XYZ file of C-alpha atoms in Angstrom:
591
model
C -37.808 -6.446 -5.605
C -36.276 -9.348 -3.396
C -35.031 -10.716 -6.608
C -33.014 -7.371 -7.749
C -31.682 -7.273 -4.149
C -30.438 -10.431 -4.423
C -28.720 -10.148 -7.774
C -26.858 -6.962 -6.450
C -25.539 -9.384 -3.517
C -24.629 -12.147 -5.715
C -22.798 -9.562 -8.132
C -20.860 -8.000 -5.401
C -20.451 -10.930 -3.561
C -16.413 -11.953 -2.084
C -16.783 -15.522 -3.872
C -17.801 -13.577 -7.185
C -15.262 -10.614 -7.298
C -12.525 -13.117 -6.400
C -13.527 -15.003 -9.471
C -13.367 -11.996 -11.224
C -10.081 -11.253 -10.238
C -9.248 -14.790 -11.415
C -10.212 -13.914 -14.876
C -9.442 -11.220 -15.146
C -5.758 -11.721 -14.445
C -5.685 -14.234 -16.707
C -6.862 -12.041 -19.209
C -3.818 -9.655 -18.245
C -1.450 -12.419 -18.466
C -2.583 -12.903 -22.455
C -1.304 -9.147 -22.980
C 1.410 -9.255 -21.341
C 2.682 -12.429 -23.630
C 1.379 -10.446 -26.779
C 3.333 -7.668 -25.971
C 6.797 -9.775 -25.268
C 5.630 -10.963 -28.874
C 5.069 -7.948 -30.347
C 1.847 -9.079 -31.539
C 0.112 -6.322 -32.126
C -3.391 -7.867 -33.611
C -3.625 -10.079 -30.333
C -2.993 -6.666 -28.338
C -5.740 -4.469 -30.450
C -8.227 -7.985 -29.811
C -7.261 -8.123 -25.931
C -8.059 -4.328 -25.003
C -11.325 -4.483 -27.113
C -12.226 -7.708 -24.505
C -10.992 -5.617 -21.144
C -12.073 -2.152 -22.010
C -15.747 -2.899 -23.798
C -17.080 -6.775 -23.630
C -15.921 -8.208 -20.284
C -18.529 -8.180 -17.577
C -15.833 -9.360 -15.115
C -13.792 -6.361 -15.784
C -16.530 -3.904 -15.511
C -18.054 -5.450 -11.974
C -14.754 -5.450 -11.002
C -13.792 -1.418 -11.491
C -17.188 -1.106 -9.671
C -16.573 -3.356 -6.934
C -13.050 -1.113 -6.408
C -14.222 2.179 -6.696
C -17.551 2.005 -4.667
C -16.862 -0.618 -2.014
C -12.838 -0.122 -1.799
C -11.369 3.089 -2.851
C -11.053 5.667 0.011
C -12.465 8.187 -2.361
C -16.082 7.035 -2.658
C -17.319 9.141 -0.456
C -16.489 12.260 -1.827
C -18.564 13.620 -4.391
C -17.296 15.344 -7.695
C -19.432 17.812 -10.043
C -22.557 16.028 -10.196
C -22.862 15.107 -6.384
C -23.038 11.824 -6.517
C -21.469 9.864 -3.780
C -21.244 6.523 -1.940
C -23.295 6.998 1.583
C -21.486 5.822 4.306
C -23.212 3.038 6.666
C -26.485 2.710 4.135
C -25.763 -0.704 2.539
C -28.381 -1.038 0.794
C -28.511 2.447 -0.934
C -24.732 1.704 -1.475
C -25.691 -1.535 -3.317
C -28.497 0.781 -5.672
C -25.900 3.081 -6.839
C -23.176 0.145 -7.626
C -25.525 -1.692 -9.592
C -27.064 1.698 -11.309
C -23.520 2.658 -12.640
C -22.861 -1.004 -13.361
C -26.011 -1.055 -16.023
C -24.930 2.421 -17.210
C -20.977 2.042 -17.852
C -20.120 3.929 -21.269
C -16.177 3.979 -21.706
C -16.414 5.845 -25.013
C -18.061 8.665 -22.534
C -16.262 12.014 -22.301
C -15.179 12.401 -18.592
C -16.421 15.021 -16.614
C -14.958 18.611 -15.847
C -12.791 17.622 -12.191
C -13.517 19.148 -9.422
C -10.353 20.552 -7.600
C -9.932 20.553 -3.448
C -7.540 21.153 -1.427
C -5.933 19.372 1.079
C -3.052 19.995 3.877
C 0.288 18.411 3.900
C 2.267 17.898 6.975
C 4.996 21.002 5.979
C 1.459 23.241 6.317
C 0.644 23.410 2.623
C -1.675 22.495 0.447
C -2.002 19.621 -2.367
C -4.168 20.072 -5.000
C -6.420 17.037 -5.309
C -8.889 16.904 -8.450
C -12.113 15.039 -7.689
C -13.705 13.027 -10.959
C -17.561 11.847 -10.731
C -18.006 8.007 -10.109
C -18.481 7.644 -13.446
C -15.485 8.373 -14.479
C -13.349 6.710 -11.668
C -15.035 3.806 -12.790
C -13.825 3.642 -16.703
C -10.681 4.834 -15.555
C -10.265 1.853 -13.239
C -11.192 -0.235 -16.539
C -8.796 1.676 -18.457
C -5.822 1.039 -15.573
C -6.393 -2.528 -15.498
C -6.275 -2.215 -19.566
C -3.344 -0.630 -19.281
C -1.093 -1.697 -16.496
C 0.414 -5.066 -17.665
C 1.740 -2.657 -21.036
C 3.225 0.125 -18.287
C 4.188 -3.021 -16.557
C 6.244 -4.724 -19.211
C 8.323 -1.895 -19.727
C 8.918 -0.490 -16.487
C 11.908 -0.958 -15.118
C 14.122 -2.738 -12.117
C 14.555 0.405 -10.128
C 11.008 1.634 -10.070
C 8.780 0.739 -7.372
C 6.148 3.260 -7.063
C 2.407 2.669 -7.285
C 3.384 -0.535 -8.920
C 1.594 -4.248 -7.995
C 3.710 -6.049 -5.514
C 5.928 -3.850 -4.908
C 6.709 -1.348 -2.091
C 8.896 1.311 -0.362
C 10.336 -1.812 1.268
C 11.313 -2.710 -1.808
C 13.322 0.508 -2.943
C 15.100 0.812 0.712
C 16.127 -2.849 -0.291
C 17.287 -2.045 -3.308
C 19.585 0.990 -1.940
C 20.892 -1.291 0.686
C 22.364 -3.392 -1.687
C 23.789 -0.288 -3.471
C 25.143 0.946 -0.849
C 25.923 -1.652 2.076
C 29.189 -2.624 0.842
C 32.254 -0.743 2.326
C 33.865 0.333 -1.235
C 30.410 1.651 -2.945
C 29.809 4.766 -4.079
C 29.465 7.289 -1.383
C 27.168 10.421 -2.790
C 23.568 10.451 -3.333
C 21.735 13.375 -5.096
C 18.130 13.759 -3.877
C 15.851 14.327 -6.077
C 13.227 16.697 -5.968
C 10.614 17.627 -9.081
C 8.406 20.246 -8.567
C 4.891 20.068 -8.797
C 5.106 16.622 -11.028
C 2.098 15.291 -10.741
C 0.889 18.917 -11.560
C 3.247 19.515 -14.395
C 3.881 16.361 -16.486
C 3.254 17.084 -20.450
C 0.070 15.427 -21.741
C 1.971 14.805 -25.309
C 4.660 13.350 -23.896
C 2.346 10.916 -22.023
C 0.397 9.536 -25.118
C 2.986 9.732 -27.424
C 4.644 7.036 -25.110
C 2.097 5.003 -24.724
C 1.759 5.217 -28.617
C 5.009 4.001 -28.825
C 4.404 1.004 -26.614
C 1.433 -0.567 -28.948
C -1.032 0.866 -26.510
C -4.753 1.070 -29.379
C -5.131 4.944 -30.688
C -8.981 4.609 -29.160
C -7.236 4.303 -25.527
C -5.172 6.892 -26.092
C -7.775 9.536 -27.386
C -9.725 8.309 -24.100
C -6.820 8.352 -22.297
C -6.213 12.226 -23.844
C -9.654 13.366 -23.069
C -8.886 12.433 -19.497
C -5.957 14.642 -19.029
C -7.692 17.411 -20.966
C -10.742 17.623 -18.489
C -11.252 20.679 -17.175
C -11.012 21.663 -13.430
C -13.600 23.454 -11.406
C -12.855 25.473 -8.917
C -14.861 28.202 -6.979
C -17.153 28.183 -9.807
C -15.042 28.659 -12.425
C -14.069 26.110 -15.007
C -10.311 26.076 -16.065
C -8.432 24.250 -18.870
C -6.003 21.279 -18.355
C -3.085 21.837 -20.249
C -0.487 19.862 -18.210
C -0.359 17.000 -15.563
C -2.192 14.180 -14.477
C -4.868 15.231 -11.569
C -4.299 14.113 -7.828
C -7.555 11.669 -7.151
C -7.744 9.920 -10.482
C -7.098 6.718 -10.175
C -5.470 6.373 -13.220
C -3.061 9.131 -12.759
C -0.325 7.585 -10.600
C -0.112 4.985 -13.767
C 0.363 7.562 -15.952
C 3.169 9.804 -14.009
C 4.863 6.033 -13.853
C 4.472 6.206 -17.424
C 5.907 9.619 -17.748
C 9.007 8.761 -15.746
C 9.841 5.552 -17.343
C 11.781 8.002 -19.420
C 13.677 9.444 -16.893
C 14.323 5.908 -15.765
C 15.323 4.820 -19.748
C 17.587 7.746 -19.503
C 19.492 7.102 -15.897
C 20.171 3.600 -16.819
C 21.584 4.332 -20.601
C 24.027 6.873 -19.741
C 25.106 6.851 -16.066
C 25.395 3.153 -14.976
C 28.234 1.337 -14.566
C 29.382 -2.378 -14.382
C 30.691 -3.605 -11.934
C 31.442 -7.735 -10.873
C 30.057 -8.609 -14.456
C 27.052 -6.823 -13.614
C 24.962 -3.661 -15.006
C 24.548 -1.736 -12.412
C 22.074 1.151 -12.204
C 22.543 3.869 -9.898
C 18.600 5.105 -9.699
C 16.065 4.511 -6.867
C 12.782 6.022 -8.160
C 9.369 5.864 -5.813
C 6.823 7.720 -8.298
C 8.409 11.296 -8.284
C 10.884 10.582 -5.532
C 14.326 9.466 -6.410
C 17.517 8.953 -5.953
C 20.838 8.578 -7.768
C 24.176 6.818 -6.269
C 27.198 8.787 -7.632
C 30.733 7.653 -7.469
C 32.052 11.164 -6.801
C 31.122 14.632 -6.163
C 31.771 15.869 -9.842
C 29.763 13.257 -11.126
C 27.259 13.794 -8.691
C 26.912 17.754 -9.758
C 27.302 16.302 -13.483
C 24.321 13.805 -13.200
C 22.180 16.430 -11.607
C 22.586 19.379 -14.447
C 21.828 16.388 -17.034
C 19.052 15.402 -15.685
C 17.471 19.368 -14.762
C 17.919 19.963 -18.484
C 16.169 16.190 -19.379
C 13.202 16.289 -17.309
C 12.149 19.530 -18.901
C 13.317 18.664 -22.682
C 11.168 16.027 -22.424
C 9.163 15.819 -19.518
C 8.062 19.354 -19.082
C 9.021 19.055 -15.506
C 11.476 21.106 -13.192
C 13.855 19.701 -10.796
C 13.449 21.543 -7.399
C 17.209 23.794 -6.485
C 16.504 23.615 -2.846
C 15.452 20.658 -2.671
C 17.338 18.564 -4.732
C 20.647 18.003 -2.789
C 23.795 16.299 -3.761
C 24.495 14.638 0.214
C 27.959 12.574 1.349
C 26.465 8.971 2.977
C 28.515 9.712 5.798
C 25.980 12.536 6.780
C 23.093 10.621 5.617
C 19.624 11.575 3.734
C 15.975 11.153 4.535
C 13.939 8.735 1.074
C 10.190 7.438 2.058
C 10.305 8.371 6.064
C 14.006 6.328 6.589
C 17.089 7.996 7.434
C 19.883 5.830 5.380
C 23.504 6.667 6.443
C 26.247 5.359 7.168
C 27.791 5.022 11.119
C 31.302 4.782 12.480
C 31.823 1.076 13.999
C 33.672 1.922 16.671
C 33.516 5.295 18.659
C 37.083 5.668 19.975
C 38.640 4.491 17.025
C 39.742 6.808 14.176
C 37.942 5.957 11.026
C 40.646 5.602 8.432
C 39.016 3.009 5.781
C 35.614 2.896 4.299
C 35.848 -0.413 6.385
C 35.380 1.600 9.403
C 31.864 2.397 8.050
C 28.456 0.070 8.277
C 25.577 1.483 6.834
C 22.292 1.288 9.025
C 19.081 2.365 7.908
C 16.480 3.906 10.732
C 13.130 5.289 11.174
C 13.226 9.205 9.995
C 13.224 11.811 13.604
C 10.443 13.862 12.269
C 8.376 10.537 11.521
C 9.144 9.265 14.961
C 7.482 12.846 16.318
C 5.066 12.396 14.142
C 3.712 9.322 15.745
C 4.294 10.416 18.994
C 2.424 13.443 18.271
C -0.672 11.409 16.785
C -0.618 9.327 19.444
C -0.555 11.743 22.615
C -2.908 13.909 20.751
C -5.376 10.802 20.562
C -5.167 10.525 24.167
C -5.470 13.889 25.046
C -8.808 13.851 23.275
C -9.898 10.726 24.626
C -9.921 12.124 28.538
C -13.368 10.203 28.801
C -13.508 7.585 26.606
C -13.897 4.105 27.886
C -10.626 2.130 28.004
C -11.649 -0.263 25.216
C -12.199 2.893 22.919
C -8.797 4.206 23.704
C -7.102 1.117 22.587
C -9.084 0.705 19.244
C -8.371 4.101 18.643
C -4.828 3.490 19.400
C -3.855 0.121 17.988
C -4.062 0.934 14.193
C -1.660 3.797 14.514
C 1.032 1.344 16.652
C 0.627 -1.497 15.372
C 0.602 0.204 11.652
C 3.560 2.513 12.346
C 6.033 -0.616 13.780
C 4.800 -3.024 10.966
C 6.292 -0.216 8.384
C 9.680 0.106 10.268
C 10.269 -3.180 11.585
C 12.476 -4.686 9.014
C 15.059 -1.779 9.565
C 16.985 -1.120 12.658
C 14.374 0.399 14.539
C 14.030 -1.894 18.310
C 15.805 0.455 20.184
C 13.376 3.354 18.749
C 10.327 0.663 19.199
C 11.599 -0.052 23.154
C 11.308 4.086 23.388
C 8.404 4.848 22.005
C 6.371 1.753 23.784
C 8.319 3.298 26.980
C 6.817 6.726 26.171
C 3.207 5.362 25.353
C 3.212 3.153 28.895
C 3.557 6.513 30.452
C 1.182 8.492 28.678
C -1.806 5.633 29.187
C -0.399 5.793 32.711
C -0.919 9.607 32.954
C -4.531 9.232 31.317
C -5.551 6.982 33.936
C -4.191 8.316 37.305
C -6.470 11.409 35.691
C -9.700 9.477 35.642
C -8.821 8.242 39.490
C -6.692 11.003 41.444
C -7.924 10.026 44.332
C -6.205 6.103 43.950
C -3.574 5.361 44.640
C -0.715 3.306 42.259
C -1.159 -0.070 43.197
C -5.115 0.241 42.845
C -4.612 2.074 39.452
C -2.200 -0.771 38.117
C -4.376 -3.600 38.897
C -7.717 -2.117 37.347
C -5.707 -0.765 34.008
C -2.959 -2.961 33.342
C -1.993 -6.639 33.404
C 1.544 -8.808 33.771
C 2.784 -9.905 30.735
C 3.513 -13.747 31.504
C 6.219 -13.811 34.993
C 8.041 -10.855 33.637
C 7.368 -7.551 35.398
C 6.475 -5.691 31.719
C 2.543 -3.866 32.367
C 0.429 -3.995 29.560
C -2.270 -1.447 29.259
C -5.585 -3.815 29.105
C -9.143 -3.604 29.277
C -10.037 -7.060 31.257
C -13.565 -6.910 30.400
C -13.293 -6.565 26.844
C -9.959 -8.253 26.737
C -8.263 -5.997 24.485
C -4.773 -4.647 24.857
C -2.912 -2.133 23.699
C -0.055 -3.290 21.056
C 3.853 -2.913 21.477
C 6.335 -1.883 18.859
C 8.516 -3.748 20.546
C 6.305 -6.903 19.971
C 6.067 -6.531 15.742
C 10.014 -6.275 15.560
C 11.418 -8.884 13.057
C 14.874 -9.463 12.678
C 13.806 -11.351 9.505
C 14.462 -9.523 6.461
C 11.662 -7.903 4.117
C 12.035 -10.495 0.729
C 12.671 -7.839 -1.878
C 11.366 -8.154 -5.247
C 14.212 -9.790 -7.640
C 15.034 -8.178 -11.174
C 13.125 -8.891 -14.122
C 10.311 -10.344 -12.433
C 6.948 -8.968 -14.299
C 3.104 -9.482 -12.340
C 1.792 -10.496 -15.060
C 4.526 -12.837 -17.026
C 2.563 -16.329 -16.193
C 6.007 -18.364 -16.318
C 7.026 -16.210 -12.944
C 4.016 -16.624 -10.611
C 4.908 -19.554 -8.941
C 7.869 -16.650 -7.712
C 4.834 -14.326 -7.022
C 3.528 -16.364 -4.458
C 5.837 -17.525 -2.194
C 7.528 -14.352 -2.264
C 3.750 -13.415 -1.091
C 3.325 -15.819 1.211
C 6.972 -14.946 3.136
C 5.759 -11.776 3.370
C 2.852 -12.168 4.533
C 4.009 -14.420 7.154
C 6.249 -11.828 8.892
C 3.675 -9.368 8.903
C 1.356 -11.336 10.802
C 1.581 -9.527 14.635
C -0.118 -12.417 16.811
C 0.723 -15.730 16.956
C -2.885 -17.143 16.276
C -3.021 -15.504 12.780
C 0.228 -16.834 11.953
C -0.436 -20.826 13.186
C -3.915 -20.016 10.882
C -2.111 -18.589 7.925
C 0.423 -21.403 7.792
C -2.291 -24.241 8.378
C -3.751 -22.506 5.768
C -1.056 -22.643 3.200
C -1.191 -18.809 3.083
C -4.948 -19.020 1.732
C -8.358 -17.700 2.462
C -10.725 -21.292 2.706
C -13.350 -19.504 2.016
C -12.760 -18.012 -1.827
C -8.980 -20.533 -2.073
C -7.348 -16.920 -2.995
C -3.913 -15.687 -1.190
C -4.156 -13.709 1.536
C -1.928 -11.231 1.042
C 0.416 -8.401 2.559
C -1.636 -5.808 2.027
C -4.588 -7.536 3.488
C -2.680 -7.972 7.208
C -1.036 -3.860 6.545
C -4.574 -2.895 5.856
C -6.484 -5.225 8.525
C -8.366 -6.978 5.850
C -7.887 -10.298 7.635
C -10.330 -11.733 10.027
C -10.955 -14.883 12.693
C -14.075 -16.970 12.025
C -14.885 -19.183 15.111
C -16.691 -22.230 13.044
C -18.604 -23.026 16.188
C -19.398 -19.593 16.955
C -18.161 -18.278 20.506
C -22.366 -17.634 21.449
C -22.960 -21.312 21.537
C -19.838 -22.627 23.259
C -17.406 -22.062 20.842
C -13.376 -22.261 21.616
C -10.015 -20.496 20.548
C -8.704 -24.107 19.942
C -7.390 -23.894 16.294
C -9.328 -26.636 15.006
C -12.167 -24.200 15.728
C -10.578 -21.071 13.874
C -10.049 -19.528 10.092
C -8.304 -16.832 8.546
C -10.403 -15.330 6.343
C -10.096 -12.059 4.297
C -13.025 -9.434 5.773
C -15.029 -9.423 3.009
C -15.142 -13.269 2.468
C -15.800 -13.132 5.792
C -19.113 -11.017 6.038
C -19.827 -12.848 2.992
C -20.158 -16.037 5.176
C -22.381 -14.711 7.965
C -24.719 -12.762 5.104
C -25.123 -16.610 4.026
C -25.027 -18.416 7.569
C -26.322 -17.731 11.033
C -24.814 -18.230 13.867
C -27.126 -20.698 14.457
C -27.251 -22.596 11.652
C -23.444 -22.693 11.814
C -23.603 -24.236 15.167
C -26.127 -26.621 13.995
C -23.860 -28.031 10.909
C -20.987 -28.172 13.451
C -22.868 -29.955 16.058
C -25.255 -32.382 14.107
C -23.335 -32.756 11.253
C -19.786 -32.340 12.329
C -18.158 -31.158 8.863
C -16.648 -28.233 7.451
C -19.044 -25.625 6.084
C -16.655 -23.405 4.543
C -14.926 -25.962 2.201
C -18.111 -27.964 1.531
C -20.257 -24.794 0.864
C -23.483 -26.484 2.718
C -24.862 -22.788 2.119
């Protein structure tokens, strides 16, 4: 029995899944050189190895689905489920679908949910068993460096390495200049992920040398029936919400559209091809020189997406907009301002374009955050800030390569008087002075208050404090994940990243120390380990038996490499290598 346990530990281990990872990018880099090649054998030989013989592949799409995806703990048709806070039981069910992994299997009828969107509706959301989230994770990393190779500039949706940050780049530099084209058509689709034609789908991956066996898989996938309220319906269109396949395949989908945008409507200009799309999964937008060409573009591409797509472009809300009154794409408002108020604007020259967090997103976090406190009336101070400090600190690190400090300065002005409200409730018999001193401290000689719990030490974060007037390092054309000649570019684009996202000062003297990597498995931390606090401080000498903040005493370590290293270690025996032996047990691996 110990022996099973500790095979299901070693399997799911950091130091194994990273080596995992390793190979099985590796792998993914072969494909994506047999498919610049055209080799078709060498791509029939390298989905045999990821979809049926690689161990590393499979423990990986179990790793993801039942330690990592948000998902696990929702059950589909046959009830089965991740349990949250039972390790161990957690660990039984990993290593149960692990020994039982049949890709050839046909998937399960979905189960369909419901869930609210922030206009008051509902999204449909199709729920697939473990099982199947599992070979379609093997099938998506089969897949993705094909989708990948030939996807295109202007697409940045659900896409590795790439972001919204990305796509607000990329219309910057379409439309910062002061003689660029000045209307934008917004596009809508209806329904898409909902809608999108299942032929159209495999007959494009067809196309793209993807094996028929992946396809028919691939097929039986979309074709799974739905369940809902106990009745069982057919699935004749679209790509189900909650797969995790199925953002891949809309990309796939709409690689069309983008084929289609770039052929006919760009336009050169300065020697260069330029291509007047944005796309972000089913959001996107197209620059236009003119209105006419705007209206033009728009009827084109109504009548293409449902040719070929079997998709509808939404009439209300797909709007052909003047920059000069602006438009709302992934929670930014992009317009462009007069310079000079009591000037007459006269030249486009008289223009600069500034891009700014959205109004209704800037409620939005207002209205999470007020709401938290208002619920928190009797919460401990430390709990408050926990609760709080995600949804700050998270909000400003999205916005904060845009011009956003003055809306940062007011919202950390309108938070400061909320906690200040929350706490003259808990003590209305105190006065000022006496509340001040037991809820808030000075930040250095200025006069700033920062709402801290002094016991516990923690404090509540500033927008004001994340704002970088460093620019986010967009992702260059023609770059491809998985092309091996380009990842020396991967990773210092990473690491630059990285580095600005970083909100204290200690994380960022570790991650440069560091070279940008984890010690413990020598893998990159990356961005979306600091967006999704995935990073962690290891005190060598633990902080129980007189350990410092002194950086010769600290490491950045992912979270999971992390617990990883204290499964391994005690404290104890930590501070017994440190103090008898004096070396460094992370690199040496004394464990």
């Amino acid at each position: 029995m110990e022996t099973r346990r500790t095979q299901e530990v070693n399997i799911f281990s950091a130091e194994n899944i990273r080596n995992c990872e390793r190979y099985v990018f590796s792998i993914q880099q072969r494909l994506d050189r047999a498919v610049a090649t055209n080799d078709v054998k060498r791509i029939r030989h390298i989905f045999d190895l990821l979809t049926k013989r690689s161990q590393a592949v499979k423990i990986l799409a179990v790793y993801r689905i039942t330690k990592r995806n948000t998902g696990k703990n929702t059950a589909g048709i046959d009830g089965m489920a991740i349990p949250k806070g039972n390790t161990r039981e957690a660990n039984k069910i990993a290593m149960r679908l692990l020994n039982t992994i049949d890709i050839k299997a046909k998937p399960d009828t979905i189960r369909r949910v419901f869930i609210p969107k922030g206009n008051g509706k509902k999204r449909p959301l199709g729920i697939p068993t473990l099982r199947d989230h599992i070979n379609q994770e093997i099938l998506r990393i089969a897949i993705e460096p094909i989708v990948e190779y030939h996807s295109h500039n202007q697409s940045f949706g659900f896409r590795p390495k790439r972001s919204c940050h990305d796509a607000i780049g990329s219309l910057h530099n379409k439309l910062a200049s002061r003689y660029k084209p000045r209307y934008i058509i917004e596009g809508d689709i209806k329904g898409c992920f909902d809608n999108i034609s299942h032929t159209h789908i495999v007959e494009k991956l067809k196309a793209w040398q993807v094996p028929s066996q992946i396809t028919s898989l691939i097929n039986s996938i979309l074709k799974s029936g739905i369940l809902y309220k106990g009745y069982v319906y057919n699935s004749e269109t679209g790509t189900p919400q909650g797969g995790v396949i199925s953002p891949l395949l809309a990309n796939v989908a709409l690689t069309t559209l983008d084929d289609f945008i770039e052929t006919h409507y760009s336009w050169n200009s300065g020697g260069n091809r330029i291509n007047p799309l944005v796309r972000y999964a089913d959001d996107f937008v197209i620059i236009c020189k003119s209105k006419t060409i705007a209206v033009k573009i728009k009827e084109a591409v109504k009548r293409f997406l449902h040719t070929h797509i079997g998709l509808t472009l939404s009439e209300e809300k797909t709007k052909i907009t003047h920059i000069y009154k602006g438009f709302n794409f992934l929670g930014f408002t992009i317009r462009k301002y007069k310079r000079y108020k009591n000037k007459p604007c006269v030249n486009p020259s008289d223009y600069i374009l500034l891009i700014t967090p959205q109004k209704e997103k800037i409620q939005g976090i207002l209205r999470e955050c007020i709401g938290a406190m208002n619920r928190q009336k009797t919460a401990t101070q430390n709990s408050l800030i926990h609760l709080l400090n995600p949804k700050v600190i998270g909000w400003a690190n999205y916005y904060r390569y845009v011009v956003s400090s003055q809306v940062f300065g007011n919202i950390d002005y309108i938070l400061w008087r909320r906690t200040l409200h929350w706490a003259k409730r808990r003590h209305s018999q105190k006065n000022m002075a006496w509340i001040i001193e037991k809820y808030y401290t000075r930040q250095g000689n200025t006069r700033i208050l920062r709402f801290t719990d002094k016991k516990a030490k923690s404090t509540l974060g500033t927008m004001s404090k994340v704002f970088s007037k460093k620019r986010f390092v967009k992702v260059k054309n023609g770059m491809r994940v998985y092309n091996a000649d380009h990842a020396e570019y991967w990773n210092k684009r990473e690491y630059l990243n990285t580095q600005k996202r970083l909100y204290t000062k200690q994380s960022r003297v570790l991650f440069e120390k560091q070279n940008g990597l984890c010690p413990y498995c020598k893998s990159q931390i990356a961005e979306t380990n600091v967006v999704n606090y995935e990073t962690h401080v290891h005190h060598m000498l633990p902080r129980a038996f007189g350990g410092t903040e002194r950086y010769s005493n600290l490491r950045l370590l992912h979270n999971d490499c992390h617990v990883d290293l204290h499964k391994r270690l005690s404290r104890r025996e930590m501070a017994g290598i440190v103090k008898t032996q004096r070396f460094d047990y992370i690199n040496a691996k004394c464990y």
